[in-house]
Every structure is written in C-alpha cells, then in structure tokens.
N, CA, C and O atoms as a printed pandas DataFrame, in Angstrom:
     atom_number atom_name residue_name chain_id  residue_number  x_coord  y_coord  z_coord
0              1         N          SER        A               1    6.127  -11.849  -25.336
1              2        CA          SER        A               1    6.835  -12.872  -24.585
2              3         C          SER        A               1    7.147  -12.398  -23.168
3              4         O          SER        A               1    7.229  -13.199  -22.237
4              5         N          TYR        A               2    7.323  -11.067  -23.016
5              6        CA          TYR        A               2    7.583  -10.554  -21.661
6              7         C          TYR        A               2    6.391  -10.779  -20.747
7              8         O          TYR        A               2    6.549  -11.046  -19.556
8              9         N          LEU        A               3    5.212  -10.668  -21.309
9             10        CA          LEU        A               3    4.009  -10.876  -20.514
10            11         C          LEU        A               3    3.952  -12.298  -19.974
11            12         O          LEU        A               3    3.551  -12.507  -18.829
12            13         N          TYR        A               4    4.346  -13.276  -20.782
13            14        CA          TYR        A               4    4.352  -14.664  -20.328
14            15         C          TYR        A               4    5.399  -14.888  -19.241
15            16         O          TYR        A               4    5.153  -15.615  -18.278
16            17         N          ILE        A               5    6.547  -14.273  -19.392
17            18        CA          ILE        A               5    7.602  -14.419  -18.385
18            19         C          ILE        A               5    7.172  -13.784  -17.067
19            20         O          ILE        A               5    7.327  -14.385  -16.004
20            21         N          ILE        A               6    6.636  -12.580  -17.136
21            22        CA          ILE        A               6    6.199  -11.892  -15.924
22            23         C          ILE        A               6    5.065  -12.666  -15.254
23            24         O          ILE        A               6    5.058  -12.821  -14.033
24            25         N          SER        A               7    4.119  -13.147  -16.035
25            26        CA          SER        A               7    3.002  -13.914  -15.476
26            27         C          SER        A               7    3.487  -15.225  -14.856
27            28         O          SER        A               7    2.996  -15.628  -13.802
28            29         N          GLY        A               8    4.436  -15.886  -15.496
29            30        CA          GLY        A               8    4.971  -17.137  -14.955
30            31         C          GLY        A               8    5.703  -16.935  -13.645
31            32         O          GLY        A               8    5.515  -17.698  -12.697
32            33         N          ILE        A               9    6.529  -15.917  -13.591
33            34        CA          ILE        A               9    7.249  -15.621  -12.344
34            35         C          ILE        A               9    6.264  -15.255  -11.250
35            36         O          ILE        A               9    6.426  -15.644  -10.093
36            37         N          HIS        A              10    5.246  -14.507  -11.628
37            38        CA          HIS        A              10    4.246  -14.114  -10.645
38            39         C          HIS        A              10    3.477  -15.324  -10.116
39            40         O          HIS        A              10    3.177  -15.395   -8.924
40            41         N          MET        A              11    3.161  -16.267  -10.988
41            42        CA          MET        A              11    2.467  -17.469  -10.544
42            43         C          MET        A              11    3.316  -18.287   -9.568
43            44         O          MET        A              11    2.789  -18.873   -8.623
44            45         N          VAL        A              12    4.612  -18.325   -9.796
45            46        CA          VAL        A              12    5.506  -19.012   -8.866
46            47         C          VAL        A              12    5.448  -18.331   -7.498
47            48         O          VAL        A              12    5.431  -19.005   -6.469
48            49         N          GLN        A              13    5.419  -17.007   -7.486
49            50        CA          GLN        A              13    5.321  -16.274   -6.227
50            51         C          GLN        A              13    3.994  -16.550   -5.530
51            52         O          GLN        A              13    3.958  -16.718   -4.311
52            53         N          VAL        A              14    2.918  -16.597   -6.283
53            54        CA          VAL        A              14    1.606  -16.857   -5.702
54            55         C          VAL        A              14    1.557  -18.250   -5.087
55            56         O          VAL        A              14    1.058  -18.421   -3.974
56            57         N          VAL        A              15    2.064  -19.233   -5.794
57            58        CA          VAL        A              15    2.071  -20.602   -5.275
58            59         C          VAL        A              15    2.931  -20.686   -4.013
59            60         O          VAL        A              15    2.534  -21.327   -3.041
60            61         N          GLY        A              16    4.092  -20.051   -4.016
61            62        CA          GLY        A              16    4.945  -20.036   -2.830
62            63         C          GLY        A              16    4.275  -19.363   -1.645
63            64         O          GLY        A              16    4.379  -19.840   -0.515
64            65         N          ALA        A              17    3.592  -18.260   -1.897
65            66        CA          ALA        A              17    2.902  -17.558   -0.816
66            67         C          ALA        A              17    1.752  -18.390   -0.266
67            68         O          ALA        A              17    1.517  -18.400    0.943
68            69         N          ILE        A              18    1.039  -19.081   -1.131
69            70        CA          ILE        A              18   -0.072  -19.919   -0.664
70            71         C          ILE        A              18    0.442  -21.090    0.161
71            72         O          ILE        A              18   -0.175  -21.461    1.160
72            73         N          ILE        A              19    1.551  -21.670   -0.241
73            74        CA          ILE        A              19    2.148  -22.760    0.546
74            75         C          ILE        A              19    2.572  -22.243    1.911
75            76         O          ILE        A              19    2.318  -22.892    2.926
76            77         N          PHE        A              20    3.217  -21.081    1.948
77            78        CA          PHE        A              20    3.662  -20.505    3.215
78            79         C          PHE        A              20    2.465  -20.128    4.088
79            80         O          PHE        A              20    2.499  -20.329    5.302
80            81         N          LEU        A              21    1.404  -19.579    3.478
81            82        CA          LEU        A              21    0.204  -19.241    4.233
82            83         C          LEU        A              21   -0.468  -20.490    4.806
83            84         O          LEU        A              21   -0.947  -20.471    5.940
84            85         N          SER        A              22   -0.506  -21.558    4.037
85            86        CA          SER        A              22   -1.117  -22.786    4.541
86            87         C          SER        A              22   -0.292  -23.373    5.681
87            88         O          SER        A              22   -0.856  -23.931    6.623
88            89         N          PHE        A              23    1.036  -23.257    5.612
89            90        CA          PHE        A              23    1.880  -23.712    6.710
90            91         C          PHE        A              23    1.600  -22.903    7.978
91            92         O          PHE        A              23    1.482  -23.472    9.063
92            93         N          LEU        A              24    1.491  -21.569    7.844
93            94        CA          LEU        A              24    1.200  -20.734    9.006
94            95         C          LEU        A              24   -0.189  -21.020    9.562
95            96         O          LEU        A              24   -0.381  -21.029   10.778
96            97         N          LEU        A              25   -1.163  -21.255    8.678
97            98        CA          LEU        A              25   -2.513  -21.574    9.122
98            99         C          LEU        A              25   -2.528  -22.896    9.890
99           100         O          LEU        A              25   -3.194  -23.010   10.918
100          101         N          TYR        A              26   -1.803  -23.881    9.396
101          102        CA          TYR        A              26   -1.712  -25.159   10.097
102          103         C          TYR        A              26   -1.071  -24.966   11.466
103          104         O          TYR        A              26   -1.522  -25.533   12.462
104          105         N          ARG        A              27   -0.020  -24.163   11.502
105          106        CA          ARG        A              27    0.695  -23.920   12.763
106          107         C          ARG        A              27   -0.207  -23.250   13.796
107          108         O          ARG        A              27   -0.197  -23.624   14.969
108          109         N          VAL        A              28   -0.980  -22.270   13.363
109          110        CA          VAL        A              28   -1.875  -21.575   14.282
110          111         C          VAL        A              28   -3.038  -22.477   14.695
111          112         O          VAL        A              28   -3.462  -22.443   15.850
112          113         N          SER        A              29   -3.551  -23.269   13.783
113          114        CA          SER        A              29   -4.678  -24.133   14.110
114          115         C          SER        A              29   -4.298  -25.253   15.082
115          116         O          SER        A              29   -5.154  -25.746   15.817
116          117         N          THR        A              30   -3.024  -25.661   15.095
117          118        CA          THR        A              30   -2.623  -26.719   16.024
118          119         C          THR        A              30   -2.551  -26.224   17.468
119          120         O          THR        A              30   -2.736  -27.011   18.396
120          121         N          VAL        A              31   -2.287  -24.938   17.669
121          122        CA          VAL        A              31   -2.200  -24.403   19.030
122          123         C          VAL        A              31   -3.446  -23.613   19.413
123          124         O          VAL        A              31   -3.473  -22.971   20.463
124          125         N          GLU        A              32   -4.459  -23.652   18.585
125          126        CA          GLU        A              32   -5.652  -22.850   18.798
126          127         C          GLU        A              32   -6.394  -23.226   20.085
127          128         O          GLU        A              32   -6.918  -22.349   20.772
128          129         N          GLY        A              33   -6.440  -24.482   20.409
129          130        CA          GLY        A              33   -7.178  -24.925   21.581
130          131         C          GLY        A              33   -6.510  -24.595   22.897
131          132         O          GLY        A              33   -7.196  -24.374   23.894
132          133         N          ASP        A              34   -5.200  -24.557   22.925
133          134        CA          ASP        A              34   -4.455  -24.293   24.152
134          135         C          ASP        A              34   -4.120  -22.810   24.229
135          136         O          ASP        A              34   -3.412  -22.282   23.371
136          137         N          GLN        A              35   -4.632  -22.138   25.265
137          138        CA          GLN        A              35   -4.449  -20.692   25.387
138          139         C          GLN        A              35   -2.996  -20.310   25.655
139          140         O          GLN        A              35   -2.519  -19.292   25.153
140          141         N          VAL        A              36   -2.300  -21.110   26.432
141          142        CA          VAL        A              36   -0.906  -20.793   26.760
142          143         C          VAL        A              36   -0.030  -20.897   25.508
143          144         O          VAL        A              36    0.766  -20.000   25.229
144          145         N          LYS        A              37   -0.177  -21.981   24.763
145          146        CA          LYS        A              37    0.599  -22.136   23.527
146          147         C          LYS        A              37    0.246  -21.053   22.510
147          148         O          LYS        A              37    1.103  -20.584   21.761
148          149         N          SER        A              38   -1.028  -20.664   22.496
149          150        CA          SER        A              38   -1.461  -19.618   21.579
150          151         C          SER        A              38   -0.807  -18.282   21.910
151          152         O          SER        A              38   -0.354  -17.577   21.008
152          153         N          ILE        A              39   -0.752  -17.929   23.175
153          154        CA          ILE        A              39   -0.109  -16.673   23.589
154          155         C          ILE        A              39    1.383  -16.712   23.288
155          156         O          ILE        A              39    1.953  -15.735   22.804
156          157         N          ILE        A              40    2.007  -17.843   23.577
157          158        CA          ILE        A              40    3.437  -17.978   23.306
158          159         C          ILE        A              40    3.715  -17.855   21.810
159          160         O          ILE        A              40    4.674  -17.196   21.408
160          161         N          LEU        A              41    2.884  -18.484   20.989
161          162        CA          LEU        A              41    3.081  -18.431   19.540
162          163         C          LEU        A              41    2.894  -17.017   19.007
163          164         O          LEU        A              41    3.688  -16.558   18.186
164          165         N          LEU        A              42    1.869  -16.326   19.458
165          166        CA          LEU        A              42    1.558  -15.019   18.905
166          167         C          LEU        A              42    2.419  -13.893   19.466
167          168         O          LEU        A              42    2.459  -12.810   18.883
168          169         N          THR        A              43    3.105  -14.119   20.575
169          170        CA          THR        A              43    3.998  -13.087   21.110
170          171         C          THR        A              43    5.465  -13.373   20.819
171          172         O          THR        A              43    6.338  -12.593   21.199
172          173         N          ASN        A              44    5.737  -14.471   20.158
173          174        CA          ASN        A              44    7.097  -14.830   19.801
174          175         C          ASN        A              44    7.599  -13.882   18.692
175          176         O          ASN        A              44    6.953  -13.761   17.651
176          177         N          PRO        A              45    8.749  -13.208   18.909
177          178        CA          PRO        A              45    9.245  -12.281   17.882
178          179         C          PRO        A              45    9.536  -12.970   16.543
179          180         O          PRO        A              45    9.342  -12.368   15.487
180          181         N          TYR        A              46    9.992  -14.202   16.577
181          182        CA          TYR        A              46   10.269  -14.942   15.351
182          183         C          TYR        A              46    8.992  -15.155   14.543
183          184         O          TYR        A              46    8.998  -15.013   13.321
184          185         N          GLU        A              47    7.903  -15.493   15.223
185          186        CA          GLU        A              47    6.620  -15.693   14.540
186          187         C          GLU        A              47    6.075  -14.369   14.011
187          188         O          GLU        A              47    5.451  -14.334   12.951
188          189         N          LYS        A              48    6.307  -13.286   14.741
189          190        CA          LYS        A              48    5.866  -11.971   14.265
190          191         C          LYS        A              48    6.586  -11.597   12.977
191          192         O          LYS        A              48    5.984  -11.023   12.070
192          193         N          ILE        A              49    7.866  -11.918   12.896
193          194        CA          ILE        A              49    8.627  -11.629   11.680
194          195         C          ILE        A              49    8.074  -12.445   10.508
195          196         O          ILE        A              49    7.979  -11.937    9.391
196          197         N          LYS        A              50    7.712  -13.703   10.757
197          198        CA          LYS        A              50    7.121  -14.523    9.705
198          199         C          LYS        A              50    5.822  -13.904    9.193
199          200         O          LYS        A              50    5.579  -13.874    7.987
200          201         N          LEU        A              51    4.985  -13.409   10.114
201          202        CA          LEU        A              51    3.733  -12.783    9.708
202          203         C          LEU        A              51    3.983  -11.490    8.930
203          204         O          LEU        A              51    3.263  -11.195    7.976
204          205         N          GLU        A              52    4.984  -10.724    9.324
205          206        CA          GLU        A              52    5.322   -9.502    8.591
206          207         C          GLU        A              52    5.836   -9.832    7.186
207          208         O          GLU        A              52    5.509   -9.140    6.222
208          209         N          ILE        A              53    6.631  -10.880    7.078
209          210        CA          ILE        A              53    7.154  -11.286    5.767
210          211         C          ILE        A              53    6.017  -11.711    4.841
211          212         O          ILE        A              53    5.984  -11.299    3.681
212          213         N          ILE        A              54    5.089  -12.526    5.334
213          214        CA          ILE        A              54    4.004  -12.979    4.466
214          215         C          ILE        A              54    3.070  -11.829    4.123
215          216         O          ILE        A              54    2.504  -11.805    3.030
216          217         N          THR        A              55    2.895  -10.875    5.035
217          218        CA          THR        A              55    2.073   -9.701    4.731
218          219         C          THR        A              55    2.709   -8.875    3.631
219          220         O          THR        A              55    2.027   -8.453    2.697
220          221         N          THR        A              56    4.013   -8.639    3.731
221          222        CA          THR        A              56    4.721   -7.887    2.697
222          223         C          THR        A              56    4.686   -8.623    1.364
223          224         O          THR        A              56    4.475   -8.010    0.318
224          225         N          CYS        A              57    4.890   -9.923    1.402
225          226        CA          CYS        A              57    4.864  -10.734    0.179
226          227         C          CYS        A              57    3.490  -10.674   -0.470
227          228         O          CYS        A              57    3.390  -10.501   -1.684
228          229         N          TRP        A              58    2.436  -10.814    0.317
229          230        CA          TRP        A              58    1.096  -10.820   -0.251
230          231         C          TRP        A              58    0.741   -9.461   -0.840
231          232         O          TRP        A              58    0.109   -9.389   -1.894
232          233         N          ASN        A              59    1.145   -8.370   -0.160
233          234        CA          ASN        A              59    0.905   -7.036   -0.707
234          235         C          ASN        A              59    1.660   -6.836   -2.021
235          236         O          ASN        A              59    1.140   -6.213   -2.947
236          237         N          TYR        A              60    2.875   -7.359   -2.107
237          238        CA          TYR        A              60    3.645   -7.284   -3.341
238          239         C          TYR        A              60    2.942   -8.031   -4.468
239          240         O          TYR        A              60    2.914   -7.560   -5.605
240          241         N          ILE        A              61    2.377   -9.189   -4.158
241          242        CA          ILE        A              61    1.677   -9.977   -5.160
242          243         C          ILE        A              61    0.442   -9.220   -5.667
243          244         O          ILE        A              61    0.168   -9.210   -6.867
244          245         N          VAL        A              62   -0.291   -8.596   -4.763
245          246        CA          VAL        A              62   -1.475   -7.840   -5.164
246          247         C          VAL        A              62   -1.077   -6.674   -6.066
247          248         O          VAL        A              62   -1.710   -6.447   -7.097
248          249         N          ILE        A              63   -0.047   -5.941   -5.690
249          250        CA          ILE        A              63    0.408   -4.811   -6.495
250          251         C          ILE        A              63    0.918   -5.299   -7.852
251          252         O          ILE        A              63    0.678   -4.654   -8.872
252          253         N          SER        A              64    1.615   -6.425   -7.869
253          254        CA          SER        A              64    2.097   -6.975   -9.140
254          255         C          SER        A              64    0.944   -7.318  -10.071
255          256         O          SER        A              64    1.010   -7.034  -11.267
256          257         N          TRP        A              65   -0.113   -7.925   -9.539
257          258        CA          TRP        A              65   -1.264   -8.250  -10.373
258          259         C          TRP        A              65   -1.904   -6.990  -10.937
259          260         O          TRP        A              65   -2.322   -6.965  -12.095
260          261         N          MET        A              66   -1.982   -5.941  -10.118
261          262        CA          MET        A              66   -2.557   -4.690  -10.615
262          263         C          MET        A              66   -1.714   -4.098  -11.737
263          264         O          MET        A              66   -2.253   -3.601  -12.726
264          265         N          VAL        A              67   -0.388   -4.150  -11.586
265          266        CA          VAL        A              67    0.501   -3.630  -12.627
266          267         C          VAL        A              67    0.364   -4.449  -13.905
267          268         O          VAL        A              67    0.289   -3.879  -14.993
268          269         N          ILE        A              68    0.330   -5.770  -13.794
269          270        CA          ILE        A              68    0.174   -6.625  -14.971
270          271         C          ILE        A              68   -1.165   -6.346  -15.654
271          272         O          ILE        A              68   -1.230   -6.265  -16.881
272          273         N          TYR        A              69   -2.219   -6.201  -14.876
273          274        CA          TYR        A              69   -3.536   -5.926  -15.449
274          275         C          TYR        A              69   -3.537   -4.580  -16.174
275          276         O          TYR        A              69   -4.023   -4.489  -17.301
276          277         N          LEU        A              70   -2.995   -3.529  -15.538
277          278        CA          LEU        A              70   -2.944   -2.220  -16.180
278          279         C          LEU        A              70   -2.061   -2.243  -17.429
279          280         O          LEU        A              70   -2.367   -1.589  -18.426
280          281         N          PHE        A              71   -0.973   -2.997  -17.366
281          282        CA          PHE        A              71   -0.095   -3.132  -18.524
282          283         C          PHE        A              71   -0.846   -3.780  -19.684
283          284         O          PHE        A              71   -0.719   -3.347  -20.829
284          285         N          CYS        A              72   -1.617   -4.805  -19.390
285          286        CA          CYS        A              72   -2.390   -5.479  -20.437
286          287         C          CYS        A              72   -3.458   -4.549  -21.013
287          288         O          CYS        A              72   -3.731   -4.585  -22.213
288          289         N          LEU        A              73   -4.056   -3.725  -20.173
289          290        CA          LEU        A              73   -5.054   -2.786  -20.665
290          291         C          LEU        A              73   -4.446   -1.743  -21.596
291          292         O          LEU        A              73   -5.035   -1.387  -22.616
292          293         N          VAL        A              74   -3.273   -1.265  -21.236
293          294        CA          VAL        A              74   -2.632   -0.219  -22.030
294          295         C          VAL        A              74   -2.055   -0.777  -23.319
295          296         O          VAL        A              74   -2.227   -0.170  -24.376
296          297         N          VAL        A              75   -1.384   -1.900  -23.262
297          298        CA          VAL        A              75   -0.696   -2.457  -24.418
298          299         C          VAL        A              75   -1.670   -3.093  -25.400
299          300         O          VAL        A              75   -1.549   -2.905  -26.610
300          301         N          TYR        A              76   -2.631   -3.842  -24.884
301          302        CA          TYR        A              76   -3.536   -4.551  -25.783
302          303         C          TYR        A              76   -4.789   -3.755  -25.915
303          304         O          TYR        A              76   -5.705   -4.161  -26.630
C-alpha cells in the first residue's frame, strides 16, 4: 500500500510540474519574437527564481522515480 501512496503523490508532483512547465513555455513563447521583451524576461530576477524552482522540482521528480524503481526492484 505504501507503493501506491508514494506513486500517487509522485504523480501529483509530475502533473503539477508539467502544468508549471507549460505555463513557463507559453510565457517564453509569447515574448519570443520581440528581442527587448525577451531580454527583459530572461534577465528578470523573479523569472530566474521561477526557472530555478522548476529545475529543482524536476530534478527531485527524476530522483524520486529512480528511488521508486530501485525500491520496486529490491522489494519485488
């Protein structure tokens, strides 16, 4: 039952990260054509923090999947 709980929580994290990534992708694609808006967006400290947060979140998700996979290999 722990495996189902861990997998369910992990899936919620994956869905949340994908939604956040799609929002950031939309945001970047809207300013892609204008060079001035693009520079302002990419040098904004607030936007840099958002990118750092999603990078950390995505790395956590990858590590979590590896742990779940190794756990399944060892237990089952």
